[in-house]
């Protein structure tokens, strides 16, 4: 059964991008060794958008975005940590949107959705799943939220 989403950013400066996500975005992570950090997002959702008629998005492409509860507060907090935004916050219909670029040329959308999720992650995960994972792994990764 699928229980989550693992996303990837391809960066020309992978180590610097990981450091940016750890130190600027303050996402919790597992250090799996050799400089590899796997970030543990508290939630995920997935949307399927149609291609546009102007050729801006092609079939088969993907995009990753971060979302937040208050875009104004989040932008102010990230700016205080040195994150530069490409534009002002705009209303895109589904939510309030802006963009920033991480090291390595990785552009990311940040948005405050106008929709409400039906169920939070904690409500959908079976209680036995947590115990099954901890028993099945003999080597536990170091978890940090520095």
mmCIF file of C-alpha atoms in Angstrom, residues 1-74:
data_model
loop_
_atom_site.group_PDB
_atom_site.id
_atom_site.type_symbol
_atom_site.label_atom_id
_atom_site.label_comp_id
_atom_site.label_asym_id
_atom_site.label_seq_id
_atom_site.Cartn_x
_atom_site.Cartn_y
_atom_site.Cartn_z
ATOM 1 C CA UNK A 1 0.000 0.000 0.000
ATOM 2 C CA UNK A 2 1.363 3.412 -0.891
ATOM 3 C CA UNK A 3 1.753 5.541 2.222
ATOM 4 C CA UNK A 4 3.813 8.503 1.124
ATOM 5 C CA UNK A 5 5.633 10.450 -1.534
ATOM 6 C CA UNK A 6 9.414 10.704 -1.964
ATOM 7 C CA UNK A 7 10.400 13.666 -4.076
ATOM 8 C CA UNK A 8 13.774 14.516 -5.600
ATOM 9 C CA UNK A 9 15.475 17.766 -6.500
ATOM 10 C CA UNK A 10 18.330 17.449 -8.972
ATOM 11 C CA UNK A 11 20.904 20.114 -8.181
ATOM 12 C CA UNK A 12 24.248 21.152 -9.650
ATOM 13 C CA UNK A 13 25.243 21.816 -6.022
ATOM 14 C CA UNK A 14 23.615 18.922 -4.141
ATOM 15 C CA UNK A 15 25.498 19.343 -0.845
ATOM 16 C CA UNK A 16 24.806 23.088 -0.757
ATOM 17 C CA UNK A 17 21.138 22.499 -1.605
ATOM 18 C CA UNK A 18 20.857 19.978 1.252
ATOM 19 C CA UNK A 19 22.429 22.496 3.628
ATOM 20 C CA UNK A 20 19.988 25.187 2.433
ATOM 21 C CA UNK A 21 16.993 22.906 3.078
ATOM 22 C CA UNK A 22 18.370 21.924 6.493
ATOM 23 C CA UNK A 23 19.458 25.387 7.675
ATOM 24 C CA UNK A 24 17.170 27.836 5.868
ATOM 25 C CA UNK A 25 13.949 25.841 5.514
ATOM 26 C CA UNK A 26 14.578 24.009 8.827
ATOM 27 C CA UNK A 27 13.086 20.708 7.635
ATOM 28 C CA UNK A 28 13.690 17.687 9.883
ATOM 29 C CA UNK A 29 15.908 15.050 8.318
ATOM 30 C CA UNK A 30 17.530 11.653 8.599
ATOM 31 C CA UNK A 31 21.290 11.624 8.089
ATOM 32 C CA UNK A 32 21.881 8.428 6.119
ATOM 33 C CA UNK A 33 25.635 8.955 5.809
ATOM 34 C CA UNK A 34 28.147 10.372 3.330
ATOM 35 C CA UNK A 35 26.444 13.777 3.288
ATOM 36 C CA UNK A 36 23.050 12.397 2.274
ATOM 37 C CA UNK A 37 20.151 13.952 4.148
ATOM 38 C CA UNK A 38 16.634 12.652 3.606
ATOM 39 C CA UNK A 39 14.099 15.280 4.636
ATOM 40 C CA UNK A 40 10.950 14.213 6.447
ATOM 41 C CA UNK A 41 8.030 16.377 5.431
ATOM 42 C CA UNK A 42 5.077 16.401 7.818
ATOM 43 C CA UNK A 43 2.542 16.069 4.987
ATOM 44 C CA UNK A 44 2.281 15.521 1.271
ATOM 45 C CA UNK A 45 -0.376 15.770 -1.343
ATOM 46 C CA UNK A 46 -0.412 15.186 -5.068
ATOM 47 C CA UNK A 47 -2.229 17.034 -7.810
ATOM 48 C CA UNK A 48 -2.577 16.330 -11.525
ATOM 49 C CA UNK A 49 -2.707 19.424 -13.701
ATOM 50 C CA UNK A 50 -3.578 19.619 -17.381
ATOM 51 C CA UNK A 51 -0.940 20.869 -19.793
ATOM 52 C CA UNK A 52 -1.506 24.458 -20.804
ATOM 53 C CA UNK A 53 -2.259 25.581 -24.341
ATOM 54 C CA UNK A 54 0.610 28.087 -24.363
ATOM 55 C CA UNK A 55 3.297 25.392 -24.203
ATOM 56 C CA UNK A 56 4.623 26.395 -20.766
ATOM 57 C CA UNK A 57 4.166 22.900 -19.381
ATOM 58 C CA UNK A 58 4.687 19.736 -21.376
ATOM 59 C CA UNK A 59 3.051 16.377 -20.801
ATOM 60 C CA UNK A 60 5.182 14.116 -18.607
ATOM 61 C CA UNK A 61 6.820 16.908 -16.591
ATOM 62 C CA UNK A 62 6.743 17.196 -12.798
ATOM 63 C CA UNK A 63 6.904 19.990 -10.287
ATOM 64 C CA UNK A 64 7.454 20.083 -6.533
ATOM 65 C CA UNK A 65 6.072 22.784 -4.280
ATOM 66 C CA UNK A 66 6.113 23.509 -0.568
ATOM 67 C CA UNK A 67 2.905 24.653 1.080
ATOM 68 C CA UNK A 68 2.269 26.447 4.348
ATOM 69 C CA UNK A 69 -0.560 27.721 6.544
ATOM 70 C CA UNK A 70 0.295 31.433 6.241
ATOM 71 C CA UNK A 71 2.325 32.485 3.232
ATOM 72 C CA UNK A 72 2.922 36.023 4.543
ATOM 73 C CA UNK A 73 4.340 34.707 7.834
ATOM 74 C CA UNK A 74 6.367 31.978 6.115
#
